[in-house]
Short mmCIF file of C-alpha atoms and ligand atoms in Angstrom, two decimals:
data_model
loop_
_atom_site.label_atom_id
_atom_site.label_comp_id
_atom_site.label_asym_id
_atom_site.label_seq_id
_atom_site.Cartn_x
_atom_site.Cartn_y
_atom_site.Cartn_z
CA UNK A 23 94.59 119.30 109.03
CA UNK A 24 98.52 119.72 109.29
CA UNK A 25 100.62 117.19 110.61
CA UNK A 26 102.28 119.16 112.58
CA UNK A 27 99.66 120.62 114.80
CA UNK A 28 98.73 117.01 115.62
CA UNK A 29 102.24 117.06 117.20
CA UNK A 30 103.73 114.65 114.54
CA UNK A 31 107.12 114.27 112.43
CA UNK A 32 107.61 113.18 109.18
CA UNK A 33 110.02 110.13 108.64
CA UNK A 34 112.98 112.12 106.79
CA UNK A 35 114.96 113.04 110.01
CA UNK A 36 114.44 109.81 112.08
CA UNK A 37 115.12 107.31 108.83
CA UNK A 38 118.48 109.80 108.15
CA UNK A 39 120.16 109.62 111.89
CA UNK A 40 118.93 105.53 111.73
CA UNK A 41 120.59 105.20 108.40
CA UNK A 42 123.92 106.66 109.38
CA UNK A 43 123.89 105.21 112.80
CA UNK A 44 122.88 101.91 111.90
CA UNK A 45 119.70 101.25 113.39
CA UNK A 46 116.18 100.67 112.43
CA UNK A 47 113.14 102.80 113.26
CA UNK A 48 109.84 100.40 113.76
CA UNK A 49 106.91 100.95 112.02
CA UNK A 50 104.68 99.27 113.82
CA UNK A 51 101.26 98.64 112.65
CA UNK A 52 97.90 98.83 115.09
CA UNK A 53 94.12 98.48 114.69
CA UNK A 54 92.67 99.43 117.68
CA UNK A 55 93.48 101.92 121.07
CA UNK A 56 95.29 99.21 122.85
CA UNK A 57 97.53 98.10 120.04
CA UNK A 58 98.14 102.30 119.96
CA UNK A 59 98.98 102.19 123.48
CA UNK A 60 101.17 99.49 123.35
CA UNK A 61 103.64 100.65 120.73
CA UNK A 62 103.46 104.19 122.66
CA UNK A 63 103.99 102.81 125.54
CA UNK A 64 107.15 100.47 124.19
CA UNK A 65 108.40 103.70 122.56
CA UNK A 66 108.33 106.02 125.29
CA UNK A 67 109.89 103.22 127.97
CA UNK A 68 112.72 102.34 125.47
CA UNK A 69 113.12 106.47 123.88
CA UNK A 70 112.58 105.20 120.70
CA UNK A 71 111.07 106.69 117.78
CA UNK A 72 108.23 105.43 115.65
CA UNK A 73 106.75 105.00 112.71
CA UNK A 74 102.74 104.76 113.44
CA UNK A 75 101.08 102.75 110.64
CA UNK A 76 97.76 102.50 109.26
CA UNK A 77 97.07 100.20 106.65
CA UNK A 78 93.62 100.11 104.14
CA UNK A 79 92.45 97.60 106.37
CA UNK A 80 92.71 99.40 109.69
CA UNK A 81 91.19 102.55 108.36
CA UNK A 82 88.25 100.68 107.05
CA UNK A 83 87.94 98.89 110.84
CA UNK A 84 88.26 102.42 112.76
CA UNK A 85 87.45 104.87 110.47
CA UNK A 86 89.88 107.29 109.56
CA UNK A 87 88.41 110.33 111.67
CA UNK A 88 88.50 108.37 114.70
CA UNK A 89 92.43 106.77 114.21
CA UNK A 90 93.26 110.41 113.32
CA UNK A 91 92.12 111.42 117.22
CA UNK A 92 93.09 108.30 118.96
CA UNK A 93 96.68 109.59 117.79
CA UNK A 94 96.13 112.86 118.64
CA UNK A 95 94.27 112.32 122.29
CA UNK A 96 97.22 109.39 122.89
CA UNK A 97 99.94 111.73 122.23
CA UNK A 98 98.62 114.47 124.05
CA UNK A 99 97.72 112.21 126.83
CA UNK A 100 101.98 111.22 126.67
CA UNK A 101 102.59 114.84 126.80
CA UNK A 102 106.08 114.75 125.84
CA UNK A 103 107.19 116.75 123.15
CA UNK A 104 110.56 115.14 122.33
CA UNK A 105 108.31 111.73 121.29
CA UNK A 106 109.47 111.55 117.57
CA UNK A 107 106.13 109.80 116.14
CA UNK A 108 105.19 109.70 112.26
CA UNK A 109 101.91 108.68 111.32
CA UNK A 110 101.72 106.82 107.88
CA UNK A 111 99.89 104.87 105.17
CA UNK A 112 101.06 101.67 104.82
CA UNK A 113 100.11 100.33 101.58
CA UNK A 114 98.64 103.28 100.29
CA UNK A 115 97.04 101.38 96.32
CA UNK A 116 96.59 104.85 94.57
CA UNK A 117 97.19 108.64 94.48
CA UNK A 118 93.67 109.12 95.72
CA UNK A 119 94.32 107.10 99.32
CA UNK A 120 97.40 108.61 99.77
CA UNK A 121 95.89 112.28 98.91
CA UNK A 122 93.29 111.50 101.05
CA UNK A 123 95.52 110.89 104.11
CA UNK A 124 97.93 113.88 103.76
CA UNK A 125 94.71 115.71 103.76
CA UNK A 126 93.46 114.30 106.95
CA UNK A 127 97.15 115.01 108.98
CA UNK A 128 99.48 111.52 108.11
CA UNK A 129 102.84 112.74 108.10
CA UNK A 130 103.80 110.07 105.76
CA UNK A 131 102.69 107.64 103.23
CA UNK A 132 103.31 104.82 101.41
CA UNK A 133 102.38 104.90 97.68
CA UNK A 134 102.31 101.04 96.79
CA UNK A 135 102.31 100.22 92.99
CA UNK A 136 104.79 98.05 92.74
CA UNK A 137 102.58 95.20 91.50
CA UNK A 138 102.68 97.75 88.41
CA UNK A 139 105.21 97.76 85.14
CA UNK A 140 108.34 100.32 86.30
CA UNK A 141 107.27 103.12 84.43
CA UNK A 142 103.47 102.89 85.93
CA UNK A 143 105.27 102.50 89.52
CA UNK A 144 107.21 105.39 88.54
CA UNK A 145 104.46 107.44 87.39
CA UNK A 146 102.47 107.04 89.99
CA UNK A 147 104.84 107.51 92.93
CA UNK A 148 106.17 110.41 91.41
CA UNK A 149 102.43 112.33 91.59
CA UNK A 150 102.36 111.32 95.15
CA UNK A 151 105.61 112.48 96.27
CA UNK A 152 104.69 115.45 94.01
CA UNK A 153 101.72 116.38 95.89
CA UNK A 154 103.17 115.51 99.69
CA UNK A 155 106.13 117.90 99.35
CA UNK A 156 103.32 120.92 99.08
CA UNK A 157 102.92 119.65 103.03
CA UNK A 158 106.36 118.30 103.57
CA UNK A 159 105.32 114.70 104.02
CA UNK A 160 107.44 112.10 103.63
CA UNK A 161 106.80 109.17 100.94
CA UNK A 162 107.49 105.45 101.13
CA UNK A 163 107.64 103.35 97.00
CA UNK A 164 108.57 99.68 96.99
CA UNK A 165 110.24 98.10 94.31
CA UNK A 166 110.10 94.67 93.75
CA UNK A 167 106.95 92.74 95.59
CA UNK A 168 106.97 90.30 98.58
CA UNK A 169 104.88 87.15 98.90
CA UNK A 170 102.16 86.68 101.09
CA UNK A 171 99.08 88.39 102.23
CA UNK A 172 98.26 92.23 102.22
CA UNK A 173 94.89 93.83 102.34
CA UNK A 174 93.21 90.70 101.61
CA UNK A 175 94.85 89.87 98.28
CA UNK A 176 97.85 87.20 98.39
CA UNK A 177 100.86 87.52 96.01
CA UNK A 178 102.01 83.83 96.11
CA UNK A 179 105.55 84.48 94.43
CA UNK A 180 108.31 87.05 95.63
CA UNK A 181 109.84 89.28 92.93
CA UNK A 182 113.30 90.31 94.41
CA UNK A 183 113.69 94.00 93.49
CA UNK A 184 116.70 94.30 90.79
CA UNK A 185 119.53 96.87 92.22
CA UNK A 186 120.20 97.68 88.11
CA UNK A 187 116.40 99.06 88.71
CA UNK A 188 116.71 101.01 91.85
CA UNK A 189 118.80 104.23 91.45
CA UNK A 190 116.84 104.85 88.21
CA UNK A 191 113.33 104.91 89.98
CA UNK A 192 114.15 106.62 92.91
CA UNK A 193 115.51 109.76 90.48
CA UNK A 194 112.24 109.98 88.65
CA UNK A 195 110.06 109.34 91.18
CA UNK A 196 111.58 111.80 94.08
CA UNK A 197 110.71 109.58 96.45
CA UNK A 198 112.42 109.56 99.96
CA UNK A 199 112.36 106.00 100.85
CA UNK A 200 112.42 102.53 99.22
CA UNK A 201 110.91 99.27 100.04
CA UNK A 202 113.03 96.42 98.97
CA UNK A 203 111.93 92.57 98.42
CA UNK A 204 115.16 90.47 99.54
CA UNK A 205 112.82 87.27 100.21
CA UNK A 206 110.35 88.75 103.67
CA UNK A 207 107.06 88.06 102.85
CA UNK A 208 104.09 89.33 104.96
CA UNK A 209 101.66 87.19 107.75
CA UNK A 210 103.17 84.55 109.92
CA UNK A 211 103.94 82.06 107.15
CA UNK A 212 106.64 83.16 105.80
CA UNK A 213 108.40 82.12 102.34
CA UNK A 214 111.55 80.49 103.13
CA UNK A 215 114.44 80.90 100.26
CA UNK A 216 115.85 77.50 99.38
CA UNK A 217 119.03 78.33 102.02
CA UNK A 218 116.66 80.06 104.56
CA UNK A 219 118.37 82.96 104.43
CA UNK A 220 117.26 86.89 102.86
CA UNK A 221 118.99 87.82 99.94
CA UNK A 222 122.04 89.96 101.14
CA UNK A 223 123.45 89.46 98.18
CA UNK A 224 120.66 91.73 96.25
CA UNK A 225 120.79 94.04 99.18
CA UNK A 226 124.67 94.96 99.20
CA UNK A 227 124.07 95.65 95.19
CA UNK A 228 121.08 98.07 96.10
CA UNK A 229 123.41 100.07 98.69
CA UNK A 230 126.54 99.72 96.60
CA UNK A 231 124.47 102.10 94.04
CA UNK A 232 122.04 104.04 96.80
CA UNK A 233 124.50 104.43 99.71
CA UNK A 234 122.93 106.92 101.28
CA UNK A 235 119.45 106.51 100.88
CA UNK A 236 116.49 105.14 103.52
CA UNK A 237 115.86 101.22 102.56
CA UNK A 238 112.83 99.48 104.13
CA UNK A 239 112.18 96.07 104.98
CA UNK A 240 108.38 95.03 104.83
CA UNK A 241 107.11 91.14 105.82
CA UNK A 242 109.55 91.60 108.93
CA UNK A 243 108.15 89.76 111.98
CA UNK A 244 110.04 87.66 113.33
CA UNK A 245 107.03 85.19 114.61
CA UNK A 246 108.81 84.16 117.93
CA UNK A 247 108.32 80.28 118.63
CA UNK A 248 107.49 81.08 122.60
CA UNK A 249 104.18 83.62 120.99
CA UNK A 250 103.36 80.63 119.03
CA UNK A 251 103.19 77.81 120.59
CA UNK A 252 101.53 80.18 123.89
CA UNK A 253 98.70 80.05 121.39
CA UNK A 254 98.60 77.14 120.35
CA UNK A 255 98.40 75.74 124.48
CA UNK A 256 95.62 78.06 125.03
CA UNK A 257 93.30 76.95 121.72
CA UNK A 258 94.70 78.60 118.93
CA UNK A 259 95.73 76.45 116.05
CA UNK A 260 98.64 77.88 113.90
CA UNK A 261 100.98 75.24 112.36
CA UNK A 262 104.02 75.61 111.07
CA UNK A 263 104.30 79.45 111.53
CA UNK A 264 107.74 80.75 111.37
CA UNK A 265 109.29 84.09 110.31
CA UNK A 266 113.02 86.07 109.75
CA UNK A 267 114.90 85.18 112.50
CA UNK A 268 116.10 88.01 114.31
CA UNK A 269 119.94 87.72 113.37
CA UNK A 270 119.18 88.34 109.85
CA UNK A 271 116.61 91.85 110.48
CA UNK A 272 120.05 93.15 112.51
CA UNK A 273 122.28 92.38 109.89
CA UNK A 274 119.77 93.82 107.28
CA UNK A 275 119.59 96.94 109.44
CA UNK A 276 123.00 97.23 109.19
CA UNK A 277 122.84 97.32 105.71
CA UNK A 278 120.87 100.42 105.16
CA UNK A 279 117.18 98.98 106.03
CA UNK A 280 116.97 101.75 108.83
CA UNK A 281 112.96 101.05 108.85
CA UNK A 282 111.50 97.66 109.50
CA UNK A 283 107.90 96.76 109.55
CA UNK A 284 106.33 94.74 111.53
CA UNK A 285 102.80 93.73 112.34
CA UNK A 286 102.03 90.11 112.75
CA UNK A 287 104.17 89.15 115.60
CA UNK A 288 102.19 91.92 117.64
CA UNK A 289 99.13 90.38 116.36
CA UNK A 290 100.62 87.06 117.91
CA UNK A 291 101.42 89.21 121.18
CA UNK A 292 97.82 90.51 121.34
CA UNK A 293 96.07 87.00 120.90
CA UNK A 294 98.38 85.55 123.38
CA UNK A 295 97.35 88.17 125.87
CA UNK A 296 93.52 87.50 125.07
CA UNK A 297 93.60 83.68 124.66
CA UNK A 298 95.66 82.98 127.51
CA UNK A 299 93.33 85.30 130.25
CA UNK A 300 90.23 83.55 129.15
CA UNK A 301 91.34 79.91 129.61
CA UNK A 302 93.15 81.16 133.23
CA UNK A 303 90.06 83.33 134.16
CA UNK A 304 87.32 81.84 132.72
CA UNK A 305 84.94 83.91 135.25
CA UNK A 306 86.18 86.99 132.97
CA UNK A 307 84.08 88.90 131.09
CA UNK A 308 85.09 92.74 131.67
CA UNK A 309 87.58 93.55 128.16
CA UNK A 310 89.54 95.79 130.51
CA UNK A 311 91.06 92.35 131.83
CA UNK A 312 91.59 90.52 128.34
CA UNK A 313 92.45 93.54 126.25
CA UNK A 314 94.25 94.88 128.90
CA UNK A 315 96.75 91.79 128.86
CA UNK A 316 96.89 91.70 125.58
CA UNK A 317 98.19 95.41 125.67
CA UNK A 318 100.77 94.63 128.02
CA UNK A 319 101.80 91.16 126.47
CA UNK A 320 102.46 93.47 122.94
CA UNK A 321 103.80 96.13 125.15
CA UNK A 322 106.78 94.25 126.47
CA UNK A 323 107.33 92.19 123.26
CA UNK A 324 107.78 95.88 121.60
CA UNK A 325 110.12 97.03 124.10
CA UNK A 326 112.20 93.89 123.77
CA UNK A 327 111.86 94.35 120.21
CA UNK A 328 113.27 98.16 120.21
CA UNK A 329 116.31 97.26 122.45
CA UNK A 330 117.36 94.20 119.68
CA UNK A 331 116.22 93.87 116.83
CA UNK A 332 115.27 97.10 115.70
CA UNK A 333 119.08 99.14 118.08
CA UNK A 334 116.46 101.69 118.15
CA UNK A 335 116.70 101.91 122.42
CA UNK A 336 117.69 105.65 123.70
CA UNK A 337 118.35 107.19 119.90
CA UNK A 338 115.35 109.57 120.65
CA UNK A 339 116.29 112.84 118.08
O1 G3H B 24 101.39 94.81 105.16
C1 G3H B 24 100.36 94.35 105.68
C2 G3H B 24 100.00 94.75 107.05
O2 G3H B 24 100.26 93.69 107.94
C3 G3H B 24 98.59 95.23 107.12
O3 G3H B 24 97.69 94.18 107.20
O4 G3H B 24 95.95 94.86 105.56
O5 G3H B 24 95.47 93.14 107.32
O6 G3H B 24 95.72 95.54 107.93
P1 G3H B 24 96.10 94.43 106.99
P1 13P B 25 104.61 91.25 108.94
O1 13P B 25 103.40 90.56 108.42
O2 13P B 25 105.83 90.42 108.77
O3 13P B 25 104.46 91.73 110.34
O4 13P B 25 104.85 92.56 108.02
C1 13P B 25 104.13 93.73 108.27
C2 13P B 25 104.32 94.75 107.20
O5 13P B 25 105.15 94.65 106.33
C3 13P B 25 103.45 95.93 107.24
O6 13P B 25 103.62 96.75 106.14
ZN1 ZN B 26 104.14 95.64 104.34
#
Protein backbone atom coordinates (compact mmCIF):
# COMPACT_ATOMS: atom_id res chain seq x y z
CA UNK A 1 0.00 0.00 0.00
CA UNK A 2 1.29 3.65 -0.88
CA UNK A 3 0.98 6.36 1.36
CA UNK A 4 -0.25 8.43 -0.80
CA UNK A 5 -3.38 6.74 -1.96
CA UNK A 6 -4.35 6.62 1.72
CA UNK A 7 -4.44 10.45 1.24
CA UNK A 8 -1.32 11.03 3.48
CA UNK A 9 1.96 13.34 3.47
CA UNK A 10 5.17 12.64 4.52
CA UNK A 11 6.73 14.97 7.28
CA UNK A 12 9.51 16.73 4.96
CA UNK A 13 7.29 19.70 3.79
CA UNK A 14 5.31 20.40 7.03
CA UNK A 15 8.65 20.03 9.46
CA UNK A 16 10.50 22.55 6.60
CA UNK A 17 7.72 25.56 6.54
CA UNK A 18 7.54 24.84 10.76
CA UNK A 19 11.26 25.09 10.91
CA UNK A 20 11.61 28.35 9.06
CA UNK A 21 8.51 29.82 10.47
CA UNK A 22 9.07 28.92 13.87
CA UNK A 23 6.48 26.68 14.90
CA UNK A 24 6.01 23.16 15.90
CA UNK A 25 3.98 20.46 14.14
CA UNK A 26 2.33 17.92 16.91
CA UNK A 27 2.76 14.50 16.72
CA UNK A 28 0.30 13.35 18.65
CA UNK A 29 0.07 9.84 19.68
CA UNK A 30 -3.49 7.71 19.88
CA UNK A 31 -4.59 4.14 20.68
CA UNK A 32 -7.95 3.88 19.88
CA UNK A 33 -10.84 5.67 17.27
CA UNK A 34 -11.67 8.33 19.74
CA UNK A 35 -8.17 9.39 20.60
CA UNK A 36 -8.01 9.44 16.36
CA UNK A 37 -10.92 11.61 16.33
CA UNK A 38 -9.85 13.86 18.76
CA UNK A 39 -6.51 14.96 17.33
CA UNK A 40 -8.50 15.15 13.82
CA UNK A 41 -10.89 16.91 15.10
CA UNK A 42 -8.33 19.54 17.06
CA UNK A 43 -6.46 19.67 13.72
CA UNK A 44 -9.09 20.42 11.40
CA UNK A 45 -10.84 23.21 13.97
CA UNK A 46 -7.40 24.92 14.54
CA UNK A 47 -5.94 24.19 10.40
CA UNK A 48 -3.18 22.59 11.76
CA UNK A 49 -1.13 19.91 10.48
CA UNK A 50 -0.24 16.62 12.09
CA UNK A 51 1.90 14.16 12.72
CA UNK A 52 -0.32 10.81 13.43
CA UNK A 53 1.69 8.43 15.65
CA UNK A 54 1.67 4.88 16.30
CA UNK A 55 3.89 3.50 18.68
CA UNK A 56 4.86 -0.64 19.22
CA UNK A 57 2.45 -0.54 21.83
CA UNK A 58 -0.57 0.79 19.97
CA UNK A 59 -0.06 -1.47 17.04
CA UNK A 60 0.06 -4.46 19.26
CA UNK A 61 -3.48 -3.06 21.04
CA UNK A 62 -5.25 -2.41 17.47
CA UNK A 63 -3.55 -4.32 15.16
CA UNK A 64 -1.86 -2.73 12.48
CA UNK A 65 -4.49 -3.59 9.61
CA UNK A 66 -7.17 -2.11 11.52
CA UNK A 67 -5.13 1.48 12.65
CA UNK A 68 -4.12 1.48 8.95
CA UNK A 69 -8.19 1.85 8.04
CA UNK A 70 -9.30 3.76 11.01
CA UNK A 71 -6.87 6.44 9.31
CA UNK A 72 -7.99 5.90 6.12
CA UNK A 73 -12.05 5.69 6.85
CA UNK A 74 -11.34 8.95 9.40
CA UNK A 75 -9.76 10.91 6.75
CA UNK A 76 -12.06 10.11 4.18
CA UNK A 77 -14.87 10.64 6.51
CA UNK A 78 -13.03 14.58 6.98
CA UNK A 79 -13.05 14.78 3.31
CA UNK A 80 -10.80 17.60 3.00
CA UNK A 81 -7.98 17.33 0.90
CA UNK A 82 -5.84 20.27 2.11
CA UNK A 83 -5.64 18.19 5.77
CA UNK A 84 -1.75 17.81 5.85
CA UNK A 85 -1.67 14.40 7.99
CA UNK A 86 1.53 12.03 8.24
CA UNK A 87 1.16 8.79 9.65
CA UNK A 88 4.32 7.47 11.56
CA UNK A 89 6.17 4.96 13.73
CA UNK A 90 7.07 6.26 16.78
CA UNK A 91 9.73 4.27 18.25
CA UNK A 92 10.24 2.09 15.50
CA UNK A 93 13.34 -0.72 17.62
CA UNK A 94 14.64 -2.20 14.24
CA UNK A 95 14.81 -2.12 10.41
CA UNK A 96 12.28 -4.90 10.34
CA UNK A 97 9.30 -2.67 12.23
CA UNK A 98 10.03 0.15 10.37
CA UNK A 99 10.09 -1.99 6.90
CA UNK A 100 7.13 -3.43 7.97
CA UNK A 101 5.22 -0.12 8.29
CA UNK A 102 6.36 1.60 5.03
CA UNK A 103 5.03 -1.54 3.60
CA UNK A 104 1.67 -1.28 5.12
CA UNK A 105 1.22 2.80 3.96
CA UNK A 106 3.05 4.99 7.15
CA UNK A 107 4.33 7.92 5.54
CA UNK A 108 6.96 8.17 8.10
CA UNK A 109 8.95 6.44 10.67
CA UNK A 110 10.97 6.61 13.40
CA UNK A 111 14.04 4.29 13.48
CA UNK A 112 14.98 4.32 17.33
CA UNK A 113 18.50 2.92 18.17
CA UNK A 114 19.78 5.33 20.03
CA UNK A 115 20.17 3.15 23.14
CA UNK A 116 22.95 1.74 20.63
CA UNK A 117 26.95 2.77 20.34
CA UNK A 118 27.00 5.79 17.41
CA UNK A 119 28.20 3.77 14.78
CA UNK A 120 25.35 0.91 15.44
CA UNK A 121 22.76 4.01 15.59
CA UNK A 122 24.31 5.07 12.50
CA UNK A 123 24.21 1.88 10.80
CA UNK A 124 21.06 1.12 11.41
CA UNK A 125 19.27 4.39 10.63
CA UNK A 126 21.07 4.67 7.61
CA UNK A 127 19.37 1.12 6.15
CA UNK A 128 16.11 2.56 7.13
CA UNK A 129 16.30 5.83 5.58
CA UNK A 130 17.91 3.78 2.76
CA UNK A 131 14.99 1.69 2.18
CA UNK A 132 12.09 4.60 2.83
CA UNK A 133 13.46 6.90 0.11
CA UNK A 134 12.50 3.89 -2.56
CA UNK A 135 8.76 5.22 -1.28
CA UNK A 136 9.65 8.72 -0.36
CA UNK A 137 8.98 8.35 3.34
CA UNK A 138 10.25 10.43 5.67
CA UNK A 139 12.60 9.13 8.68
CA UNK A 140 12.83 10.25 12.29
CA UNK A 141 16.77 9.01 14.39
CA UNK A 142 17.28 10.27 17.92
CA UNK A 143 20.46 10.92 19.32
CA UNK A 144 21.06 10.96 22.75
CA UNK A 145 18.21 9.02 25.02
CA UNK A 146 15.55 10.48 27.42
CA UNK A 147 14.56 9.06 30.78
CA UNK A 148 11.51 7.48 31.56
CA UNK A 149 9.20 4.92 30.21
CA UNK A 150 8.73 3.74 26.50
CA UNK A 151 7.25 0.53 25.31
CA UNK A 152 7.38 -0.94 28.63
CA UNK A 153 11.12 -0.65 29.29
CA UNK A 154 12.29 2.43 31.58
CA UNK A 155 15.64 4.22 30.93
CA UNK A 156 16.14 5.72 34.46
CA UNK A 157 19.04 8.22 33.40
CA UNK A 158 18.91 10.92 30.51
CA UNK A 159 21.91 11.01 28.14
CA UNK A 160 21.87 14.63 26.69
CA UNK A 161 22.72 14.21 23.00
CA UNK A 162 26.36 15.87 22.36
CA UNK A 163 26.05 18.72 19.46
CA UNK A 164 30.07 17.63 18.61
CA UNK A 165 27.98 14.24 17.69
CA UNK A 166 25.14 15.54 15.69
CA UNK A 167 26.19 16.92 12.24
CA UNK A 168 28.39 13.79 11.90
CA UNK A 169 25.39 11.27 12.24
CA UNK A 170 22.95 12.98 10.42
CA UNK A 171 25.59 12.91 7.15
CA UNK A 172 25.99 9.18 7.34
CA UNK A 173 22.84 8.26 8.21
CA UNK A 174 20.67 10.50 5.56
CA UNK A 175 18.24 10.89 7.85
CA UNK A 176 15.68 13.83 7.63
CA UNK A 177 14.97 14.53 11.17
CA UNK A 178 16.63 14.33 14.62
CA UNK A 179 15.40 13.64 18.03
CA UNK A 180 17.32 15.48 20.62
CA UNK A 181 17.55 14.70 24.58
CA UNK A 182 17.86 18.32 26.27
CA UNK A 183 16.46 16.80 29.71
CA UNK A 184 12.25 15.74 28.50
CA UNK A 185 11.75 12.49 29.59
CA UNK A 186 8.60 10.46 28.66
CA UNK A 187 5.17 9.58 31.06
CA UNK A 188 3.86 12.11 33.47
CA UNK A 189 6.80 12.01 35.88
CA UNK A 190 9.06 13.82 34.48
CA UNK A 191 12.96 14.19 35.33
CA UNK A 192 13.54 17.56 36.57
CA UNK A 193 17.28 19.02 35.85
CA UNK A 194 18.77 20.35 39.06
CA UNK A 195 17.56 24.19 37.83
CA UNK A 196 14.22 22.83 36.38
CA UNK A 197 14.90 24.01 33.29
CA UNK A 198 15.76 21.94 29.54
CA UNK A 199 19.09 22.27 28.44
CA UNK A 200 19.09 25.29 25.94
CA UNK A 201 22.39 25.47 26.29
CA UNK A 202 22.98 21.91 24.39
CA UNK A 203 20.25 22.92 22.05
CA UNK A 204 21.71 26.36 20.68
CA UNK A 205 25.14 24.16 20.10
CA UNK A 206 23.04 21.52 18.05
CA UNK A 207 21.49 24.43 15.76
CA UNK A 208 24.65 26.52 15.76
CA UNK A 209 26.11 23.36 13.67
CA UNK A 210 22.55 22.00 12.00
CA UNK A 211 20.81 25.34 11.29
CA UNK A 212 18.66 24.24 9.00
CA UNK A 213 17.69 20.95 9.82
CA UNK A 214 14.16 19.44 11.50
CA UNK A 215 14.95 18.93 15.48
CA UNK A 216 12.39 16.97 17.56
CA UNK A 217 11.48 17.10 21.01
CA UNK A 218 10.18 13.69 22.49
CA UNK A 219 8.92 13.36 26.50
CA UNK A 220 6.99 16.75 25.72
CA UNK A 221 3.71 16.87 27.69
CA UNK A 222 3.29 19.37 29.54
CA UNK A 223 1.02 17.40 32.34
CA UNK A 224 -1.30 20.44 33.12
CA UNK A 225 -1.98 20.71 37.02
CA UNK A 226 -5.99 21.42 36.28
CA UNK A 227 -5.90 17.47 34.18
CA UNK A 228 -4.30 16.29 37.26
CA UNK A 229 -5.69 17.07 40.06
CA UNK A 230 -9.47 16.58 37.88
CA UNK A 231 -8.27 13.03 38.37
CA UNK A 232 -7.23 12.86 41.28
CA UNK A 233 -11.06 14.45 42.66
CA UNK A 234 -12.74 11.87 40.68
CA UNK A 235 -10.55 8.58 42.09
CA UNK A 236 -7.51 8.58 40.31
CA UNK A 237 -4.37 8.63 42.34
CA UNK A 238 -1.31 10.29 40.60
CA UNK A 239 1.11 12.11 42.95
CA UNK A 240 3.47 14.35 42.23
CA UNK A 241 3.01 14.35 38.38
CA UNK A 242 4.45 17.28 36.69
CA UNK A 243 5.90 17.90 33.20
CA UNK A 244 7.80 20.86 30.79
CA UNK A 245 6.04 23.75 31.43
CA UNK A 246 4.74 25.24 28.46
CA UNK A 247 7.11 28.41 28.31
CA UNK A 248 10.03 26.27 27.81
CA UNK A 249 8.31 23.77 24.62
CA UNK A 250 7.73 27.56 22.91
CA UNK A 251 11.04 28.66 23.43
CA UNK A 252 12.41 25.18 22.32
CA UNK A 253 10.24 25.51 19.23
CA UNK A 254 11.79 28.49 18.53
CA UNK A 255 14.92 26.98 18.49
CA UNK A 256 14.54 24.62 15.66
CA UNK A 257 12.35 21.75 17.52
CA UNK A 258 9.59 22.34 14.77
CA UNK A 259 8.03 18.76 15.93
CA UNK A 260 7.00 18.07 19.47
CA UNK A 261 5.58 14.91 20.79
CA UNK A 262 3.22 14.47 22.96
CA UNK A 263 1.14 11.69 24.38
CA UNK A 264 0.60 11.55 28.06
CA UNK A 265 -1.15 14.73 28.74
CA UNK A 266 -3.90 13.41 26.20
CA UNK A 267 -3.87 10.29 28.10
CA UNK A 268 -4.58 12.63 31.21
CA UNK A 269 -7.36 14.40 28.95
CA UNK A 270 -8.96 11.03 28.09
CA UNK A 271 -9.11 9.65 31.79
CA UNK A 272 -10.43 12.90 32.92
CA UNK A 273 -13.23 12.64 30.42
CA UNK A 274 -13.95 8.91 31.56
CA UNK A 275 -13.40 9.24 35.34
CA UNK A 276 -15.20 12.32 35.77
CA UNK A 277 -18.71 11.01 33.72
CA UNK A 278 -18.84 7.95 35.83
CA UNK A 279 -18.69 9.55 39.30
CA UNK A 280 -21.37 12.48 37.82
CA UNK A 281 -23.50 9.78 36.03
CA UNK A 282 -23.20 6.88 37.84
CA UNK A 283 -26.53 5.46 36.05
CA UNK A 284 -24.07 5.35 32.86
CA UNK A 285 -23.23 2.49 31.23
CA UNK A 286 -23.51 3.20 27.29
CA UNK A 287 -19.34 4.01 26.22
CA UNK A 288 -20.83 6.46 23.74
CA UNK A 289 -21.32 8.76 26.97
CA UNK A 290 -17.83 8.08 28.75
CA UNK A 291 -15.69 7.70 25.67
CA UNK A 292 -17.48 10.23 24.10
CA UNK A 293 -16.34 12.85 26.88
CA UNK A 294 -13.27 11.70 26.98
CA UNK A 295 -12.99 12.50 23.14
CA UNK A 296 -14.11 15.87 23.59
CA UNK A 297 -12.15 16.60 26.92
CA UNK A 298 -8.73 15.56 24.58
CA UNK A 299 -10.35 17.35 21.77
CA UNK A 300 -10.32 20.80 23.26
CA UNK A 301 -7.08 20.27 25.27
CA UNK A 302 -5.52 19.61 21.57
CA UNK A 303 -6.95 22.61 20.13
CA UNK A 304 -5.72 24.73 23.00
CA UNK A 305 -2.59 22.97 22.61
CA UNK A 306 -2.18 23.83 18.67
CA UNK A 307 -3.03 27.58 19.18
CA UNK A 308 0.05 27.80 22.12
CA UNK A 309 2.24 25.68 22.61
CA UNK A 310 2.78 24.01 19.53
CA UNK A 311 2.01 28.18 17.02
CA UNK A 312 0.82 25.54 14.80
CA UNK A 313 -3.03 27.40 14.52
CA UNK A 314 -3.96 28.39 10.67
CA UNK A 315 -0.27 27.33 9.10
CA UNK A 316 -2.22 24.61 7.08
CA UNK A 317 0.39 24.10 3.76
O1 LIG B 1 7.15 7.45 23.54
C1 LIG B 1 6.30 6.78 24.11
C2 LIG B 1 4.87 6.94 23.75
O2 LIG B 1 4.19 7.64 24.76
C3 LIG B 1 4.24 5.63 23.44
O3 LIG B 1 3.86 4.95 24.58
O4 LIG B 1 4.66 2.64 24.14
O5 LIG B 1 2.92 3.09 25.89
O6 LIG B 1 2.36 3.29 23.46
P1 LIG B 1 3.43 3.39 24.53
P1 LIG C 1 5.07 12.28 26.66
O1 LIG C 1 5.10 11.05 27.50
O2 LIG C 1 5.73 13.42 27.34
O3 LIG C 1 3.70 12.64 26.19
O4 LIG C 1 5.95 11.99 25.34
C1 LIG C 1 5.41 11.30 24.26
C2 LIG C 1 6.42 10.94 23.23
O5 LIG C 1 7.55 11.37 23.25
C3 LIG C 1 6.00 10.03 22.17
O6 LIG C 1 7.04 9.66 21.34
ZN1 LIG D 1 8.95 9.55 22.40
Amino acid sequence: MNFQDLKLVNTRAMLAKALTDGYAVPGYNFNNLEQLQAILAACYETESPVILQVSAGARKYVGTKILMKMVHGALEEIGDPTLQVALHLDHGADFDICKDCIDMGFSSVMIDASDKPFDENVEISRRVAEYAKKYDVSVEAELGALAGIEDDKVAAATHYTNPADVKKFVDLAGVDSLAVSIGTSHGVYKMKNPDGKLRFDILEEITAVLPLFPLVLHGASSVPQNLVDEINKYGGALKDAHGIPEKQLIKARKMNICKINVDSDARLAFTVGVRKTLVEKPEAFDPRIYLGAAREEMKNLFVEKNKTVMGCANHRT
